[in-house]
Coordinates of C-alpha atoms and ligand atoms in Angstrom, one line a residue:
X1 CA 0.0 0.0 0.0
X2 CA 1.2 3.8 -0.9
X3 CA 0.4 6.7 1.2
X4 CA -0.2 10.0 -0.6
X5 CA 0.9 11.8 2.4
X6 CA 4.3 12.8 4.2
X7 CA 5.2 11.5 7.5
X8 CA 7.5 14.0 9.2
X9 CA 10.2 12.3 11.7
X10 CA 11.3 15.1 13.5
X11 CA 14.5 14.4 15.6
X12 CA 18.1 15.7 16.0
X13 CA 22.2 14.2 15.3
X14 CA 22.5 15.9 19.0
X15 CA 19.6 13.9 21.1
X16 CA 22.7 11.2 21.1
X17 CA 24.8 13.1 22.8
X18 CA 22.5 13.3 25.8
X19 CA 24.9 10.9 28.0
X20 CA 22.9 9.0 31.0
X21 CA 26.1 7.4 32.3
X22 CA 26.8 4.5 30.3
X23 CA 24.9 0.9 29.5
X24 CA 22.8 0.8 33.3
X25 CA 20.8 3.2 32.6
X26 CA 18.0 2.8 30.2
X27 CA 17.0 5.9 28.5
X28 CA 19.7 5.3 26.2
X29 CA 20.8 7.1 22.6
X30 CA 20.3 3.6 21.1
X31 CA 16.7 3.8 21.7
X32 CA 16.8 6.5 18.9
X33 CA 19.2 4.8 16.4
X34 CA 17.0 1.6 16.4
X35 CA 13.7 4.1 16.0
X36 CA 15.3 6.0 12.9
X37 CA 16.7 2.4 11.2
X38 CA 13.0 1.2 11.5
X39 CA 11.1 4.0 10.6
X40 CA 13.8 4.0 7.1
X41 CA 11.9 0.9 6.3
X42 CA 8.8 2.6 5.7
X43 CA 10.1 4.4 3.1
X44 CA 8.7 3.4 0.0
X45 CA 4.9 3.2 1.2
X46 CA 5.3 6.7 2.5
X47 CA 7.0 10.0 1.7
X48 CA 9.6 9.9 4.8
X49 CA 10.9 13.1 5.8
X50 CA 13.6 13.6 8.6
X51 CA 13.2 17.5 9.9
X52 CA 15.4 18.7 12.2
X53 CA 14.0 20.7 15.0
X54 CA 14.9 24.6 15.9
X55 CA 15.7 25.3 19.6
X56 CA 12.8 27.1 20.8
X57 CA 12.8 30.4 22.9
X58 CA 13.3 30.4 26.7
X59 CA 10.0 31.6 26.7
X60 CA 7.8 28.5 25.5
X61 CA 9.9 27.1 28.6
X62 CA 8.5 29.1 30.6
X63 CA 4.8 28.1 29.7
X64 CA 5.3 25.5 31.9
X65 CA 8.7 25.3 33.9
X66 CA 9.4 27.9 36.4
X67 CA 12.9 30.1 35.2
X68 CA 14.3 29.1 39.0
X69 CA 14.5 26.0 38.3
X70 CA 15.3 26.6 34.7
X71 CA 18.6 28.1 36.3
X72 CA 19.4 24.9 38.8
X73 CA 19.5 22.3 35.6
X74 CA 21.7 24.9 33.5
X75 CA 24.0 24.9 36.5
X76 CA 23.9 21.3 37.4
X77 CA 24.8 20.2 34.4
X78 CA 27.3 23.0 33.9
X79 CA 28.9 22.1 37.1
X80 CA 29.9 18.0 35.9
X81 CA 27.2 16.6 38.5
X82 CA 25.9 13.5 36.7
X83 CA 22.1 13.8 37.7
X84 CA 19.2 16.1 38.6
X85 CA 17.5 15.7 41.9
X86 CA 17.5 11.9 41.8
X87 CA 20.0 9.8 40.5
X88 CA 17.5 8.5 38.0
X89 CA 17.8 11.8 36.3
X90 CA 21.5 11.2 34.7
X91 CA 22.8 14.2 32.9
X92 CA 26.1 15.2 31.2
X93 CA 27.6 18.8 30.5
X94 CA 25.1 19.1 27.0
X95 CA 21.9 17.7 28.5
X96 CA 20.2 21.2 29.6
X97 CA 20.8 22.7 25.9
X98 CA 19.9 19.1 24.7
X99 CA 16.9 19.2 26.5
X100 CA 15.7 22.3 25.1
X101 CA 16.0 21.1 21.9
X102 CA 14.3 17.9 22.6
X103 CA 11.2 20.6 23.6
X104 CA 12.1 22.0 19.9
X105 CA 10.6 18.8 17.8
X106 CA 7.1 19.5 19.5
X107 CA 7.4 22.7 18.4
X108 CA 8.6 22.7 14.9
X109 CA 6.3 19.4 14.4
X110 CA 2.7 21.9 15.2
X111 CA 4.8 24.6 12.9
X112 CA 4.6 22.0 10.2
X113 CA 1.1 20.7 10.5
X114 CA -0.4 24.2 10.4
X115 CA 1.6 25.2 6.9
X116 CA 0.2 21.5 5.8
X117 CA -2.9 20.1 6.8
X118 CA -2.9 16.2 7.3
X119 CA 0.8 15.5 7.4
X120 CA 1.7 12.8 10.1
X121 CA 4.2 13.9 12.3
X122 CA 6.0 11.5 15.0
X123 CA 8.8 13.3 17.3
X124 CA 12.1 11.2 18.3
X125 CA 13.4 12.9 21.1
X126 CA 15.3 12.6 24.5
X127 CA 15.4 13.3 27.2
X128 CA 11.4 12.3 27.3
X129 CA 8.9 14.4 29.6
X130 CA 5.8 13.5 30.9
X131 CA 6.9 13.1 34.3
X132 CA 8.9 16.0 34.5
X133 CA 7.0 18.7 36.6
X134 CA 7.2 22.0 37.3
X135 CA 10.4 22.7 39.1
X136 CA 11.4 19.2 39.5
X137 CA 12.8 16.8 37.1
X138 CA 11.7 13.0 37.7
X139 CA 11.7 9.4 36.0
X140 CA 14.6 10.7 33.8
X141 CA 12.4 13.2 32.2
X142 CA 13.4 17.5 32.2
X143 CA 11.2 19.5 30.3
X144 CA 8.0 18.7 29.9
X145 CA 7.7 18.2 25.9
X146 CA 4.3 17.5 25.5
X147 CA 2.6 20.1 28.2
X148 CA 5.4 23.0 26.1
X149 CA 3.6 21.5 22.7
X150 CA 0.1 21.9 23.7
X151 CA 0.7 25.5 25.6
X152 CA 2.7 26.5 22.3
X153 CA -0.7 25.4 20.1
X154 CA -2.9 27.3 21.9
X155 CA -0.9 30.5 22.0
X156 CA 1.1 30.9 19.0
X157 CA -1.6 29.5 16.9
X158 CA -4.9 30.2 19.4
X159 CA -5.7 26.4 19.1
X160 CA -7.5 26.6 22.6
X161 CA -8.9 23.4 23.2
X162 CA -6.1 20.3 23.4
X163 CA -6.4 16.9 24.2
X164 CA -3.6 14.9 25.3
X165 CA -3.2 11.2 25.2
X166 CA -1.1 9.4 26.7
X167 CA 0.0 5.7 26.1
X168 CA 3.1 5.3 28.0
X169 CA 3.2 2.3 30.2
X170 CA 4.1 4.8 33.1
X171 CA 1.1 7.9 34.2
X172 CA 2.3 11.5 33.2
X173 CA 2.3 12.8 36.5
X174 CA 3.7 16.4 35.2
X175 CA 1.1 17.0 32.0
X176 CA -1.5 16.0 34.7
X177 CA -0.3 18.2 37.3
X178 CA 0.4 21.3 34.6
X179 CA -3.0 20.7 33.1
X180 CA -5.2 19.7 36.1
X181 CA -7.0 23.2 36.9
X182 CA -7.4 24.0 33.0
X183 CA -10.8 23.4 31.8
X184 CA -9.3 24.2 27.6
X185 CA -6.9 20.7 28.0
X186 CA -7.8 17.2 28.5
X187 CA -5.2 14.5 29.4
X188 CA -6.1 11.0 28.9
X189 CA -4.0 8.4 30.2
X190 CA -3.9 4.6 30.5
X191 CA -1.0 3.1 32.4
X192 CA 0.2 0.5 35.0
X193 CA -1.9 0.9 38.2
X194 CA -0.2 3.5 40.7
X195 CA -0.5 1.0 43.1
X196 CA 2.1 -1.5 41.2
X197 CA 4.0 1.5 39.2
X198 CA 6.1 4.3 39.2
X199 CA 5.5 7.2 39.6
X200 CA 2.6 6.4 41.9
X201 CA -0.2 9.1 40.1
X202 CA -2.2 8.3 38.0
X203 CA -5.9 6.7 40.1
X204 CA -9.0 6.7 38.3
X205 CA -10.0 9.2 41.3
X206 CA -7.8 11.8 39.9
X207 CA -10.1 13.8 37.8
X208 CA -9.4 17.6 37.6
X209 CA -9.7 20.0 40.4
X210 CA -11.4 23.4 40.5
X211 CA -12.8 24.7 36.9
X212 CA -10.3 21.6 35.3
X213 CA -12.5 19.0 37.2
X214 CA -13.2 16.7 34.4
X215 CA -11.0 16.7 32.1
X216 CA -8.6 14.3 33.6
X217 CA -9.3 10.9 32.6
X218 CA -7.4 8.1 34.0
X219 CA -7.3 4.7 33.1
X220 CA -4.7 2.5 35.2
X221 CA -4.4 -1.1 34.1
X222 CA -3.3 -4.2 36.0
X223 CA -0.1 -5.7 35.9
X224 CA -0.4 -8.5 33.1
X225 CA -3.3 -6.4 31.4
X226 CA -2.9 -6.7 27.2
X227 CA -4.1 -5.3 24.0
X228 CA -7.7 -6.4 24.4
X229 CA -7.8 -4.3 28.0
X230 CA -6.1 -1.7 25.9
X231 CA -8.7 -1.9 23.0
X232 CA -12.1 -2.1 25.1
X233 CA -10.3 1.5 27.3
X234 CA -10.2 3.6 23.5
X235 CA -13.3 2.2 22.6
X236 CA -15.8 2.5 25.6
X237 CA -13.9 5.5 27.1
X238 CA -10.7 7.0 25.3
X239 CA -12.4 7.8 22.1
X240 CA -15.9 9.0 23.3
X241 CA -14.0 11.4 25.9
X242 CA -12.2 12.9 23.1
X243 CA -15.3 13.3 21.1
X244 CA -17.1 14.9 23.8
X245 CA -14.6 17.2 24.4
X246 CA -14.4 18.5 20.9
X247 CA -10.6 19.2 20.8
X248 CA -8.8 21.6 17.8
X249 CA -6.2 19.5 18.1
X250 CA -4.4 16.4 19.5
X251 CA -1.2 15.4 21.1
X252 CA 0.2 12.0 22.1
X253 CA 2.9 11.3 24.6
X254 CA 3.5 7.5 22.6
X255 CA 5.7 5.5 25.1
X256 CA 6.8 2.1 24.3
X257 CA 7.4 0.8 27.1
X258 CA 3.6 -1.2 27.7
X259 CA 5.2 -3.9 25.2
X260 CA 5.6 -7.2 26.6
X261 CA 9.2 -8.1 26.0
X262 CA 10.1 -4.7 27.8
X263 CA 10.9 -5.0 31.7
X264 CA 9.7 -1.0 32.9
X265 CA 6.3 -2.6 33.4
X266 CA 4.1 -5.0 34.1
X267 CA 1.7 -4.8 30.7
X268 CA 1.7 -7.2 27.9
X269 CA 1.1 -5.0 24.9
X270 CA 2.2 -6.8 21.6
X271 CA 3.9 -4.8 18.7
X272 CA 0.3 -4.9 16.6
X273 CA -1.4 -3.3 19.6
X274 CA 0.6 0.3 18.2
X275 CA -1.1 -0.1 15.0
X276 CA -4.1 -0.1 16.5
X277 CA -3.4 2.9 18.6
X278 CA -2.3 4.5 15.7
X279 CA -5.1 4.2 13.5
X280 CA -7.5 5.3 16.2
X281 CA -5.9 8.0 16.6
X282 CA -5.5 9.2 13.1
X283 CA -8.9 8.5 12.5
X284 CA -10.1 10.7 15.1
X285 CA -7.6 13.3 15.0
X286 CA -8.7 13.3 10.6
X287 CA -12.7 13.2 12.2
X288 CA -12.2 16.0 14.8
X289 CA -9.7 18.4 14.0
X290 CA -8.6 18.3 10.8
X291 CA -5.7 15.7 10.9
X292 CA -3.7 18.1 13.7
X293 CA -1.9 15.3 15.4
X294 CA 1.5 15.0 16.6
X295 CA 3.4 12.4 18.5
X296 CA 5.9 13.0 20.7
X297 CA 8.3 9.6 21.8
X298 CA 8.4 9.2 25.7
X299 CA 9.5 5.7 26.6
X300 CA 10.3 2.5 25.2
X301 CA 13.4 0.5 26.5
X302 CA 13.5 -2.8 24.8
X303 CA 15.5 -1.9 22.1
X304 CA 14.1 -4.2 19.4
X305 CA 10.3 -3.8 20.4
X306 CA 10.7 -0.5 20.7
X307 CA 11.7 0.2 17.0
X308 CA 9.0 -2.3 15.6
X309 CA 6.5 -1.0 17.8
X310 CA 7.2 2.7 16.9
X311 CA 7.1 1.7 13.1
X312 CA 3.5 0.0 13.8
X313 CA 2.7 2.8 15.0
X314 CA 3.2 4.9 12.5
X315 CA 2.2 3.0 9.9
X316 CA -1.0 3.1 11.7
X317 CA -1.1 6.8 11.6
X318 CA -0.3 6.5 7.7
X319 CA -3.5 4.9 7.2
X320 CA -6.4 7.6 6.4
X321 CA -9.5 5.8 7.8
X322 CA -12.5 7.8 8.9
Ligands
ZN401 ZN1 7.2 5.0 30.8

């Protein structure tokens, strides 16, 4: 089959350099090499085009992070310390203007959808985000990628009403927390159950406080839960959330790590299950706001799942099904 469309990869040469300390740690530059090497094999059915992403202002930073702590990563990683807070978060001299960038792809991805209309765009970056909160950086994640995308859609381009989803095995603790008192963004979420699973957020409880009351919805899975759990949460609650909401545009945080031969979790997800996920999600993003749908990589740490699963899923977001 051949897609009239262009998939956009958006990543950067310097997203390798971000050094976590060696072959222990698993957020890894490999995990981007095998990504780029499998999406290369799509070429052919699609137009695949590799876009390098622009450092963004300070400013978009500031949508979300506050400048104080801004200030503490530039120093610690200045300084030679090799993490941030918590030795999870490993970091090397580069990492704080690496991180940046990694904010960039988001970024130059929504510039790209709103000069053309129905492009598929999937962002390979690290450092990943969704757990990294306001002034603290947590589960080796710094700047929040995905809560900087959505607040740079609604103000650059006055997209006010986002909705987030978010399929990483893990909850996003930080786009929850940045998001939870806003009535304009939802942020839906299935994950490992809190109660088995970092970070420990993520209860179906959790729903929005104040005028944002609502428009949280989380789904937490049990350990040993698979794609049909997965397929009955989009179908009786992901999707018709979505719908109801009405959004002008969509944003995924797409972790990899749910898959079954990858040890971060307790879910079974096969590689298929991604091409599910991706055609739901093109088919409402085509249905509901005119194809504006990025994807921004969180995790994913068995290497060879992780690049099948991420070409799955895009080939799933190739396909145009209403
Ligand atoms: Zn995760």
């Amino acid at each position: 089959m051949v897609w009239d469309f262009k998939l956009f990869h958006i990543t950067h040469s310097r997203y390798l350099l971000h050094d976590t300390g060696g072959a222990d740690h698993p957020e890894t530059p490999e995990r981007l090499r095998v990504i780029a090497s499998a999406l290369a094999g799509l070429n052919g059915c699609c137009r695949l085009l590799t876009v390098e992403p622009t450092p963004p202002e300070k400013e978009w930073l500031l949508t979300v992070h506050a400048a104080e702590y801004l200030l503490r990563f530039e120093e610690v990683a200045l300084s030679g310390r090799s993490y941030l807070g918590h030795p999870d978060n490993q970091l090397c001299y580069e990492s704080f203007e690496i991180a940046i960038l990694a904010t960039g792809a988001g970024l130059t991805g929504i510039d790209l959808l709103e000069k053309e209309a129905g492009s598929r765009v999937f962002c390979s970056v690290r450092p990943p985000g969704h757990h990294a909160e306001k002034t603290v950086a947590l589960g080796f994640c710094f700047f929040n990628n995905v809560a900087i995308a959505a607040r740079y859609w609604q103000i650059k381009y006055a997209r006010r009403r986002i909705a987030i989803i978010d399929f990483d095995a893990h909850h996003g603790n930080g786009i929850q927390s940045t998001f939870e008192e806003d009535p304009d963004v939802l942020y839906v979420s299935t994950h490992e159950h809190p109660t088995f699973s970092f970070p420990g957020t993520g209860y179906a409880e959790e729903i929005g406080t104040g005028a944002g009351e609502g428009t949280i919805l989380n789904i937490p899975l049990l350990p040993g839960a698979g794609d049909a759990e997965v397929k009955n949460a989009f179908v009786e609650q992901i999707i018709p959330a979505v719908e109801k909401f009405r959004p002008e545009a969509l944003i995924i945080a797409a972790g990899f790590d749910g898959h079954q031969l990858d040890d971060m979790s307790g879910l079974l997800f096969s590689t298929e299950l991604y091409g599910y996920l991706g055609r739901k999600i093109a088919a409402l993003g085509d249905r509901l706001c005119e194809g504006r749908v990025i994807s921004i990589l969180e995790g994913g740490y068995h290497l060879p799942s992780l690049g099948a699963s991420v070409k799955e899923y895009c080939r799933g977001i190739m396909e145009r099904r209403k």
